[in-house]
CSV table of C-alpha atoms in Angstrom, one decimal:
chain,number,residue,atom,x,y,z
A,1,UNK,CA,-18.5,69.3,107.2
A,2,UNK,CA,-20.0,69.6,110.7
A,3,UNK,CA,-18.5,67.3,113.3
A,4,UNK,CA,-20.0,69.0,116.3
A,5,UNK,CA,-20.6,66.6,119.2
A,6,UNK,CA,-18.5,63.7,117.7
A,7,UNK,CA,-15.6,62.0,119.5
A,8,UNK,CA,-12.8,60.9,117.3
A,9,UNK,CA,-9.9,58.6,118.1
A,10,UNK,CA,-6.9,58.9,115.7
A,11,UNK,CA,-4.1,56.5,116.3
A,12,UNK,CA,-0.5,57.7,115.8
A,13,UNK,CA,-1.6,61.3,115.9
A,14,UNK,CA,1.1,63.2,117.8
A,15,UNK,CA,2.6,64.6,114.6
A,16,UNK,CA,2.6,64.4,110.8
A,17,UNK,CA,-0.4,63.2,109.0
A,18,UNK,CA,-2.2,62.1,112.1
A,19,UNK,CA,-1.8,65.5,113.7
A,20,UNK,CA,-3.1,67.2,110.5
A,21,UNK,CA,-6.2,65.0,110.7
A,22,UNK,CA,-6.7,65.7,114.4
A,23,UNK,CA,-6.5,69.5,113.8
A,24,UNK,CA,-8.9,69.3,110.9
A,25,UNK,CA,-11.5,67.3,112.8
A,26,UNK,CA,-11.2,69.7,115.7
A,27,UNK,CA,-11.8,72.6,113.3
A,28,UNK,CA,-15.0,70.8,112.2
A,29,UNK,CA,-16.2,70.6,115.9
A,30,UNK,CA,-15.0,67.2,117.0
A,31,UNK,CA,-13.4,66.4,120.3
A,32,UNK,CA,-10.2,64.4,119.9
A,33,UNK,CA,-8.5,61.4,121.5
A,34,UNK,CA,-4.8,61.7,120.6
A,35,UNK,CA,-2.8,58.5,120.7
A,36,UNK,CA,0.8,57.4,120.3
A,37,UNK,CA,3.3,55.2,121.9
A,38,UNK,CA,4.7,56.3,125.3
A,39,UNK,CA,7.9,57.6,123.8
A,40,UNK,CA,5.8,60.2,122.0
A,41,UNK,CA,3.9,61.5,125.1
A,42,UNK,CA,5.2,65.0,125.1
A,43,UNK,CA,4.4,65.6,121.4
A,44,UNK,CA,1.0,64.1,121.9
A,45,UNK,CA,0.3,66.4,124.8
A,46,UNK,CA,1.4,69.4,122.7
A,47,UNK,CA,-1.0,68.3,119.9
A,48,UNK,CA,-3.8,68.1,122.4
A,49,UNK,CA,-3.0,71.7,123.6
A,50,UNK,CA,-3.3,72.9,120.0
A,51,UNK,CA,-6.7,71.3,119.7
A,52,UNK,CA,-7.8,73.0,122.9
A,53,UNK,CA,-6.6,76.3,121.5
A,54,UNK,CA,-9.2,75.7,118.7
A,55,UNK,CA,-11.9,75.6,121.4
A,56,UNK,CA,-12.3,71.8,121.3
A,57,UNK,CA,-11.6,69.2,124.0
A,58,UNK,CA,-8.8,66.7,123.7
A,59,UNK,CA,-7.3,63.9,125.8
A,60,UNK,CA,-4.2,61.8,125.3
A,61,UNK,CA,-4.3,58.0,125.6
A,62,UNK,CA,-1.0,56.3,125.1
A,63,UNK,CA,-0.7,52.8,123.8
A,64,UNK,CA,0.8,50.5,121.2
A,65,UNK,CA,-1.9,49.4,118.8
A,66,UNK,CA,0.1,46.3,117.8
A,67,UNK,CA,-0.6,44.9,121.2
A,68,UNK,CA,-4.1,43.5,121.3
A,69,UNK,CA,-4.6,44.3,125.0
A,70,UNK,CA,-3.2,47.8,124.7
A,71,UNK,CA,-5.4,48.5,121.6
A,72,UNK,CA,-8.5,47.2,123.5
A,73,UNK,CA,-7.7,49.5,126.4
A,74,UNK,CA,-7.1,52.4,124.1
A,75,UNK,CA,-10.4,52.1,122.3
A,76,UNK,CA,-12.4,51.5,125.4
A,77,UNK,CA,-10.9,54.5,127.2
A,78,UNK,CA,-11.6,56.6,124.2
A,79,UNK,CA,-15.3,55.6,124.2
A,80,UNK,CA,-15.5,56.0,128.0
A,81,UNK,CA,-14.1,59.6,127.9
A,82,UNK,CA,-17.5,61.1,126.8
A,83,UNK,CA,-19.6,58.0,126.7
A,84,UNK,CA,-19.4,57.4,123.0
A,85,UNK,CA,-17.0,56.9,120.1
A,86,UNK,CA,-18.1,58.2,116.7
A,87,UNK,CA,-14.9,58.2,114.6
A,88,UNK,CA,-11.9,55.9,114.5
A,89,UNK,CA,-9.0,56.7,112.2
A,90,UNK,CA,-6.5,53.9,111.9
A,91,UNK,CA,-3.4,56.0,111.1
A,92,UNK,CA,-0.6,54.5,113.1
A,93,UNK,CA,2.1,53.1,110.8
A,94,UNK,CA,5.8,52.5,110.3
A,95,UNK,CA,8.2,51.6,107.5
A,96,UNK,CA,11.1,49.2,107.6
A,97,UNK,CA,12.2,49.4,104.0
A,98,UNK,CA,14.6,46.8,102.4
A,99,UNK,CA,14.8,44.8,99.3
A,100,UNK,CA,12.9,41.5,99.4
A,101,UNK,CA,16.0,39.3,99.4
A,102,UNK,CA,17.5,41.3,102.3
A,103,UNK,CA,14.4,41.9,104.3
A,104,UNK,CA,14.5,40.2,107.7
A,105,UNK,CA,11.5,38.5,109.2
A,106,UNK,CA,11.6,41.1,112.0
A,107,UNK,CA,11.3,43.9,109.4
A,108,UNK,CA,8.4,42.2,107.8
A,109,UNK,CA,6.6,41.4,111.1
A,110,UNK,CA,7.1,44.8,112.7
A,111,UNK,CA,5.4,46.6,109.7
A,112,UNK,CA,2.6,44.0,109.4
A,113,UNK,CA,1.9,44.0,113.2
A,114,UNK,CA,1.6,47.8,113.5
A,115,UNK,CA,0.1,48.9,110.1
A,116,UNK,CA,-2.3,46.0,109.6
A,117,UNK,CA,-2.5,44.2,112.9
A,118,UNK,CA,-2.9,47.5,114.8
A,119,UNK,CA,-5.9,48.5,112.6
A,120,UNK,CA,-7.5,45.1,113.1
A,121,UNK,CA,-7.0,45.3,116.9
A,122,UNK,CA,-8.7,48.7,117.0
A,123,UNK,CA,-11.4,47.9,114.5
A,124,UNK,CA,-12.4,44.8,116.4
A,125,UNK,CA,-13.1,46.7,119.6
A,126,UNK,CA,-14.6,49.8,117.9
A,127,UNK,CA,-17.0,47.6,115.9
A,128,UNK,CA,-18.6,46.4,119.2
A,129,UNK,CA,-18.9,49.9,120.6
A,130,UNK,CA,-20.2,51.5,117.4
A,131,UNK,CA,-22.5,48.5,116.7
A,132,UNK,CA,-24.2,49.1,120.0
A,133,UNK,CA,-24.5,52.8,119.2
A,134,UNK,CA,-25.9,52.0,115.8
A,135,UNK,CA,-23.6,54.7,114.4
A,136,UNK,CA,-20.0,55.3,113.6
A,137,UNK,CA,-17.3,55.8,111.0
A,138,UNK,CA,-14.1,53.9,110.7
A,139,UNK,CA,-11.4,55.3,108.4
A,140,UNK,CA,-8.3,53.2,107.5
A,141,UNK,CA,-5.3,55.0,106.2
A,142,UNK,CA,-3.9,52.9,103.4
A,143,UNK,CA,-1.6,54.0,100.6
A,144,UNK,CA,-1.3,53.9,96.8
A,145,UNK,CA,1.7,51.7,97.5
A,146,UNK,CA,-0.8,49.0,98.6
A,147,UNK,CA,-2.3,49.1,95.1
A,148,UNK,CA,0.8,49.5,92.9
A,149,UNK,CA,3.6,48.1,95.0
A,150,UNK,CA,7.0,49.8,95.4
A,151,UNK,CA,10.6,48.6,95.3
A,152,UNK,CA,12.0,47.9,98.8
A,153,UNK,CA,8.6,48.0,100.4
A,154,UNK,CA,7.1,44.5,100.2
A,155,UNK,CA,6.2,44.7,103.9
A,156,UNK,CA,4.7,48.2,103.7
A,157,UNK,CA,2.8,47.4,100.5
A,158,UNK,CA,1.4,44.2,101.9
A,159,UNK,CA,0.2,45.9,105.1
A,160,UNK,CA,-1.5,48.7,103.1
A,161,UNK,CA,-3.1,46.3,100.7
A,162,UNK,CA,-4.3,44.3,103.6
A,163,UNK,CA,-6.0,47.4,105.0
A,164,UNK,CA,-8.1,47.6,101.8
A,165,UNK,CA,-9.3,44.0,102.3
A,166,UNK,CA,-10.0,44.7,105.9
A,167,UNK,CA,-12.0,47.9,104.9
A,168,UNK,CA,-14.2,46.1,102.4
A,169,UNK,CA,-15.0,43.1,104.6
A,170,UNK,CA,-15.7,45.2,107.7
A,171,UNK,CA,-17.9,47.5,105.7
A,172,UNK,CA,-20.0,44.6,104.6
A,173,UNK,CA,-20.3,43.2,108.2
A,174,UNK,CA,-21.1,46.5,109.9
A,175,UNK,CA,-23.4,48.3,107.3
A,176,UNK,CA,-26.5,46.8,108.9
A,177,UNK,CA,-25.5,48.5,112.2
A,178,UNK,CA,-25.1,51.9,110.5
A,179,UNK,CA,-21.3,51.7,110.9
A,180,UNK,CA,-19.4,52.9,107.9
A,181,UNK,CA,-15.9,51.7,107.0
A,182,UNK,CA,-13.8,53.4,104.4
A,183,UNK,CA,-10.2,54.0,103.5
A,184,UNK,CA,-8.0,56.8,102.2
A,185,UNK,CA,-5.0,56.0,100.0
A,186,UNK,CA,-2.5,58.9,100.0
A,187,UNK,CA,0.1,59.2,97.3
A,188,UNK,CA,3.3,61.3,97.4
A,189,UNK,CA,2.6,63.5,100.4
A,190,UNK,CA,4.8,66.3,101.6
A,191,UNK,CA,6.6,65.3,104.8
A,192,UNK,CA,10.0,65.4,106.5
A,193,UNK,CA,10.7,62.0,105.0
A,194,UNK,CA,9.7,62.9,101.4
A,195,UNK,CA,11.5,66.3,101.6
A,196,UNK,CA,14.7,64.4,102.6
A,197,UNK,CA,14.6,62.2,99.5
A,198,UNK,CA,17.3,62.7,96.8
A,199,UNK,CA,16.3,65.5,94.4
A,200,UNK,CA,16.6,63.0,91.4
A,201,UNK,CA,14.1,60.6,93.2
A,202,UNK,CA,11.7,63.5,93.9
A,203,UNK,CA,11.9,64.6,90.2
A,204,UNK,CA,11.2,61.1,89.0
A,205,UNK,CA,8.2,60.8,91.4
A,206,UNK,CA,6.7,64.1,90.3
A,207,UNK,CA,7.2,63.2,86.6
A,208,UNK,CA,4.6,60.5,86.9
A,209,UNK,CA,2.0,62.5,88.9
A,210,UNK,CA,-0.4,64.3,86.5
A,211,UNK,CA,-0.7,67.2,88.9
A,212,UNK,CA,3.1,67.4,89.1
A,213,UNK,CA,3.3,68.2,92.8
A,214,UNK,CA,3.3,66.6,96.2
A,215,UNK,CA,0.1,66.5,98.2
A,216,UNK,CA,-0.1,68.0,101.6
A,217,UNK,CA,-1.2,66.4,104.9
A,218,UNK,CA,-4.0,68.9,105.1
A,219,UNK,CA,-5.4,67.7,101.7
A,220,UNK,CA,-5.5,64.1,103.1
A,221,UNK,CA,-7.1,65.5,106.3
A,222,UNK,CA,-9.9,67.0,104.2
A,223,UNK,CA,-10.9,63.6,102.8
A,224,UNK,CA,-10.8,62.1,106.3
A,225,UNK,CA,-13.1,64.9,107.6
A,226,UNK,CA,-15.5,64.2,104.8
A,227,UNK,CA,-15.6,60.5,105.6
A,228,UNK,CA,-15.9,61.2,109.4
A,229,UNK,CA,-18.9,63.5,108.8
A,230,UNK,CA,-22.6,62.9,108.1
A,231,UNK,CA,-22.0,64.3,104.6
A,232,UNK,CA,-20.7,60.8,103.7
A,233,UNK,CA,-23.6,59.0,105.4
A,234,UNK,CA,-24.3,56.8,102.3
A,235,UNK,CA,-20.7,55.9,101.6
A,236,UNK,CA,-19.1,52.7,102.9
A,237,UNK,CA,-16.6,50.2,101.6
A,238,UNK,CA,-14.9,52.9,99.5
A,239,UNK,CA,-11.2,54.0,98.9
A,240,UNK,CA,-10.5,57.6,98.2
A,241,UNK,CA,-7.1,58.0,96.5
A,242,UNK,CA,-5.4,61.3,97.3
A,243,UNK,CA,-2.6,61.1,94.8
A,244,UNK,CA,-2.8,63.9,92.3
A,245,UNK,CA,-3.8,61.4,89.6
A,246,UNK,CA,-0.9,59.0,90.1
A,247,UNK,CA,-3.1,55.9,89.8
A,248,UNK,CA,-5.1,57.0,86.8
A,249,UNK,CA,-3.1,55.0,84.4
């Protein structure tokens, strides 16, 4: 998947899934705008250095996507860096897990504001830029939890389900401007968080996954690279589940 000449902005990309996506797009030839909140500046700079080591260019733009003004500045700076913005990956996200009857409004609002509000804030600005370019790809990082729910994650599930609605609606609005909007929905992906889960919980999760293993950040990144590339030029309004078959039945 050739991404040569493309500029990609990935929110929340200093580490984890976002970093894996950034490295994969760089391997495909893209130049990267790495983003995270100010507290993650050093890790963001380290990720940018790794991209430069691959022979691509990278810059760091800090900002909180949940803040509309910050998000607008972030996307505009990303587009101004090389004069265009070809790929936006809305990856920034948080969890504040709690059972519904114990969940505070603050826990609800924080997750919705960042996971869903942040994607909206960035999409709104990117749509203007990409619409003028008559080209672009927006990729929203949802989750299978947004399709099937999960105990203790009403806020997270709602935010990820909302991303699917945002994806479909934006895809219909922007298709005439040659701007594609798609989503990926990862399942049980290997991370520091999932590795730290109790062994019994991990066993129960793997038991319902037909492929009987966790996915990797790199496997999610491959799907993102496909949607970012011209290989997916006739694909919009779609959700790719990367879940080892979890949602098959």
